[in-house]
Amino acid sequence: MSQGLPAAGSVPPRSVGAPGNQSQPQSPEDDDRKVRRREKNRVAAQRSRKKQTQKADKLHEEYECLEQENAVLRREIGKLTEELKHLSEALKEHEKMCPLLLCPMNFVPVLRPDPVAGCLPR
């Protein structure tokens, strides 16, 4: 076995000069640069988190507005459905006694104005 090489299956020792671990001490300028970079990054991260929070708040407000609008529209659908039901019943009752619909002459194809208009009050 040769001396300088690790044995098979063993883990070689980590290099002291690996990225992130500098073997020489940093100068004060390097330390200042590092502090400024970290501060700049911290401020950017705060700005990003604030922007994300504002976006989430805006989406939540939009959601609440849409929920309210949806509720209003559902109530309107309910009212219109009831009105349709009422008018359909009224029309059925009217058809039972409408003189224009009961008159046999109305079934003869003759050109004349709208027969429903004759039923309406003047």
PDB file of C-alpha atoms in Angstrom:
ATOM      1  CA  MET A   1       0.000   0.000   0.000  1.00  0.00           C
ATOM      2  CA  SER A   2       1.344   3.411  -0.900  1.00  0.00           C
ATOM      3  CA  GLN A   3       1.542   6.142   1.629  1.00  0.00           C
ATOM      4  CA  GLY A   4      -0.190   9.421   0.415  1.00  0.00           C
ATOM      5  CA  LEU A   5      -3.374   7.756  -0.911  1.00  0.00           C
ATOM      6  CA  PRO A   6      -6.323   6.861   1.328  1.00  0.00           C
ATOM      7  CA  ALA A   7      -7.243   3.222   1.690  1.00  0.00           C
ATOM      8  CA  ALA A   8     -10.071   1.908  -0.485  1.00  0.00           C
ATOM      9  CA  GLY A   9     -13.506   2.701   1.003  1.00  0.00           C
ATOM     10  CA  SER A  10     -12.181   5.348   3.375  1.00  0.00           C
ATOM     11  CA  VAL A  11     -13.240   8.993   3.191  1.00  0.00           C
ATOM     12  CA  PRO A  12     -10.504  11.433   2.249  1.00  0.00           C
ATOM     13  CA  PRO A  13      -9.954  14.309   4.700  1.00  0.00           C
ATOM     14  CA  ARG A  14     -11.672  17.611   3.845  1.00  0.00           C
ATOM     15  CA  SER A  15      -9.592  20.283   2.312  1.00  0.00           C
ATOM     16  CA  VAL A  16      -9.033  23.277   4.564  1.00  0.00           C
ATOM     17  CA  GLY A  17      -9.266  25.593   1.566  1.00  0.00           C
ATOM     18  CA  ALA A  18     -12.744  24.370   0.496  1.00  0.00           C
ATOM     19  CA  PRO A  19     -15.168  27.023  -0.770  1.00  0.00           C
ATOM     20  CA  GLY A  20     -16.588  28.981   2.111  1.00  0.00           C
ATOM     21  CA  ASN A  21     -13.639  28.086   4.364  1.00  0.00           C
ATOM     22  CA  GLN A  22     -10.752  30.370   3.557  1.00  0.00           C
ATOM     23  CA  SER A  23      -7.500  29.359   5.125  1.00  0.00           C
ATOM     24  CA  GLN A  24      -6.162  32.893   5.443  1.00  0.00           C
ATOM     25  CA  PRO A  25      -7.698  35.480   7.777  1.00  0.00           C
ATOM     26  CA  GLN A  26      -9.951  38.066   6.135  1.00  0.00           C
ATOM     27  CA  SER A  27      -8.941  41.677   5.878  1.00  0.00           C
ATOM     28  CA  PRO A  28     -11.094  44.379   7.503  1.00  0.00           C
ATOM     29  CA  GLU A  29     -12.204  45.443   3.982  1.00  0.00           C
ATOM     30  CA  ASP A  30     -13.424  41.890   3.298  1.00  0.00           C
ATOM     31  CA  ASP A  31     -15.275  41.884   6.622  1.00  0.00           C
ATOM     32  CA  ASP A  32     -16.911  45.236   5.816  1.00  0.00           C
ATOM     33  CA  ARG A  33     -17.898  44.005   2.361  1.00  0.00           C
ATOM     34  CA  LYS A  34     -19.385  40.865   3.898  1.00  0.00           C
ATOM     35  CA  VAL A  35     -21.356  42.888   6.474  1.00  0.00           C
ATOM     36  CA  ARG A  36     -22.649  45.258   3.769  1.00  0.00           C
ATOM     37  CA  ARG A  37     -23.643  42.325   1.541  1.00  0.00           C
ATOM     38  CA  ARG A  38     -25.483  40.609   4.407  1.00  0.00           C
ATOM     39  CA  GLU A  39     -27.279  43.834   5.339  1.00  0.00           C
ATOM     40  CA  LYS A  40     -28.261  44.422   1.712  1.00  0.00           C
ATOM     41  CA  ASN A  41     -29.531  40.840   1.488  1.00  0.00           C
ATOM     42  CA  ARG A  42     -31.474  41.209   4.755  1.00  0.00           C
ATOM     43  CA  VAL A  43     -33.180  44.386   3.493  1.00  0.00           C
ATOM     44  CA  ALA A  44     -33.994  42.719   0.145  1.00  0.00           C
ATOM     45  CA  ALA A  45     -35.475  39.700   1.962  1.00  0.00           C
ATOM     46  CA  GLN A  46     -37.635  41.993   4.145  1.00  0.00           C
ATOM     47  CA  ARG A  47     -38.825  43.845   1.050  1.00  0.00           C
ATOM     48  CA  SER A  48     -39.645  40.552  -0.666  1.00  0.00           C
ATOM     49  CA  ARG A  49     -41.580  39.234   2.352  1.00  0.00           C
ATOM     50  CA  LYS A  50     -43.504  42.522   2.630  1.00  0.00           C
ATOM     51  CA  LYS A  51     -44.396  42.416  -1.068  1.00  0.00           C
ATOM     52  CA  GLN A  52     -45.542  38.800  -0.734  1.00  0.00           C
ATOM     53  CA  THR A  53     -47.697  39.683   2.291  1.00  0.00           C
ATOM     54  CA  GLN A  54     -49.264  42.628   0.443  1.00  0.00           C
ATOM     55  CA  LYS A  55     -50.058  40.391  -2.523  1.00  0.00           C
ATOM     56  CA  ALA A  56     -51.694  37.816  -0.222  1.00  0.00           C
ATOM     57  CA  ASP A  57     -53.715  40.569   1.504  1.00  0.00           C
ATOM     58  CA  LYS A  58     -54.899  41.930  -1.847  1.00  0.00           C
ATOM     59  CA  LEU A  59     -55.949  38.443  -2.992  1.00  0.00           C
ATOM     60  CA  HIS A  60     -57.840  37.913   0.269  1.00  0.00           C
ATOM     61  CA  GLU A  61     -59.707  41.217  -0.150  1.00  0.00           C
ATOM     62  CA  GLU A  62     -60.563  40.295  -3.749  1.00  0.00           C
ATOM     63  CA  TYR A  63     -61.796  36.894  -2.542  1.00  0.00           C
ATOM     64  CA  GLU A  64     -64.063  38.520   0.054  1.00  0.00           C
ATOM     65  CA  CYS A  65     -65.485  40.951  -2.526  1.00  0.00           C
ATOM     66  CA  LEU A  66     -66.203  38.094  -4.919  1.00  0.00           C
ATOM     67  CA  GLU A  67     -67.865  36.088  -2.146  1.00  0.00           C
ATOM     68  CA  GLN A  68     -70.147  39.041  -1.348  1.00  0.00           C
ATOM     69  CA  GLU A  69     -70.956  39.574  -5.021  1.00  0.00           C
ATOM     70  CA  ASN A  70     -71.673  35.855  -5.370  1.00  0.00           C
ATOM     71  CA  ALA A  71     -74.091  35.973  -2.414  1.00  0.00           C
ATOM     72  CA  VAL A  72     -75.908  38.992  -3.920  1.00  0.00           C
ATOM     73  CA  LEU A  73     -76.214  37.227  -7.281  1.00  0.00           C
ATOM     74  CA  ARG A  74     -77.497  34.040  -5.646  1.00  0.00           C
ATOM     75  CA  ARG A  75     -80.196  36.043  -3.830  1.00  0.00           C
ATOM     76  CA  GLU A  76     -81.135  37.706  -7.116  1.00  0.00           C
ATOM     77  CA  ILE A  77     -81.373  34.291  -8.787  1.00  0.00           C
ATOM     78  CA  GLY A  78     -83.706  33.171  -5.990  1.00  0.00           C
ATOM     79  CA  LYS A  79     -85.927  36.231  -6.411  1.00  0.00           C
ATOM     80  CA  LEU A  80     -86.041  35.861 -10.195  1.00  0.00           C
ATOM     81  CA  THR A  81     -86.850  32.155  -9.885  1.00  0.00           C
ATOM     82  CA  GLU A  82     -89.753  32.984  -7.570  1.00  0.00           C
ATOM     83  CA  GLU A  83     -90.950  35.702  -9.945  1.00  0.00           C
ATOM     84  CA  LEU A  84     -90.791  33.267 -12.873  1.00  0.00           C
ATOM     85  CA  LYS A  85     -92.797  30.725 -10.885  1.00  0.00           C
ATOM     86  CA  HIS A  86     -95.412  33.342  -9.964  1.00  0.00           C
ATOM     87  CA  LEU A  87     -95.704  34.665 -13.539  1.00  0.00           C
ATOM     88  CA  SER A  88     -95.933  31.146 -14.981  1.00  0.00           C
ATOM     89  CA  GLU A  89     -98.797  30.361 -12.608  1.00  0.00           C
ATOM     90  CA  ALA A  90    -100.513  33.644 -13.494  1.00  0.00           C
ATOM     91  CA  LEU A  91    -100.155  32.866 -17.200  1.00  0.00           C
ATOM     92  CA  LYS A  92    -101.648  29.381 -16.716  1.00  0.00           C
ATOM     93  CA  GLU A  93    -104.624  30.901 -14.900  1.00  0.00           C
ATOM     94  CA  HIS A  94    -105.041  33.546 -17.602  1.00  0.00           C
ATOM     95  CA  GLU A  95    -104.903  30.958 -20.394  1.00  0.00           C
ATOM     96  CA  LYS A  96    -107.850  29.123 -18.784  1.00  0.00           C
ATOM     97  CA  MET A  97    -110.145  32.131 -19.188  1.00  0.00           C
ATOM     98  CA  CYS A  98    -108.583  34.201 -22.004  1.00  0.00           C
ATOM     99  CA  PRO A  99    -111.310  34.945 -24.594  1.00  0.00           C
ATOM    100  CA  LEU A 100    -108.769  35.098 -27.395  1.00  0.00           C
ATOM    101  CA  LEU A 101    -107.487  31.616 -26.643  1.00  0.00           C
ATOM    102  CA  LEU A 102    -111.019  30.202 -26.143  1.00  0.00           C
ATOM    103  CA  CYS A 103    -112.562  31.661 -29.308  1.00  0.00           C
ATOM    104  CA  PRO A 104    -112.620  29.083 -32.154  1.00  0.00           C
ATOM    105  CA  MET A 105    -112.119  31.875 -34.682  1.00  0.00           C
ATOM    106  CA  ASN A 106    -108.639  32.483 -33.277  1.00  0.00           C
ATOM    107  CA  PHE A 107    -107.507  29.150 -34.670  1.00  0.00           C
ATOM    108  CA  VAL A 108    -108.266  30.183 -38.252  1.00  0.00           C
ATOM    109  CA  PRO A 109    -105.065  31.442 -39.867  1.00  0.00           C
ATOM    110  CA  VAL A 110    -105.848  35.085 -40.560  1.00  0.00           C
ATOM    111  CA  LEU A 111    -103.358  37.902 -40.591  1.00  0.00           C
ATOM    112  CA  ARG A 112    -104.117  40.266 -37.735  1.00  0.00           C
ATOM    113  CA  PRO A 113    -102.319  42.146 -34.961  1.00  0.00           C
ATOM    114  CA  ASP A 114    -100.836  40.391 -31.977  1.00  0.00           C
ATOM    115  CA  PRO A 115    -103.672  38.524 -30.153  1.00  0.00           C
ATOM    116  CA  VAL A 116    -102.105  39.058 -26.754  1.00  0.00           C
ATOM    117  CA  ALA A 117    -102.301  42.803 -27.246  1.00  0.00           C
ATOM    118  CA  GLY A 118    -106.110  42.463 -27.362  1.00  0.00           C
ATOM    119  CA  CYS A 119    -106.090  40.951 -23.863  1.00  0.00           C
ATOM    120  CA  LEU A 120    -104.177  43.792 -22.351  1.00  0.00           C
ATOM    121  CA  PRO A 121    -106.053  46.750 -20.803  1.00  0.00           C
ATOM    122  CA  ARG A 122    -105.994  50.004 -22.767  1.00  0.00           C
TER     123      ARG A 122
END
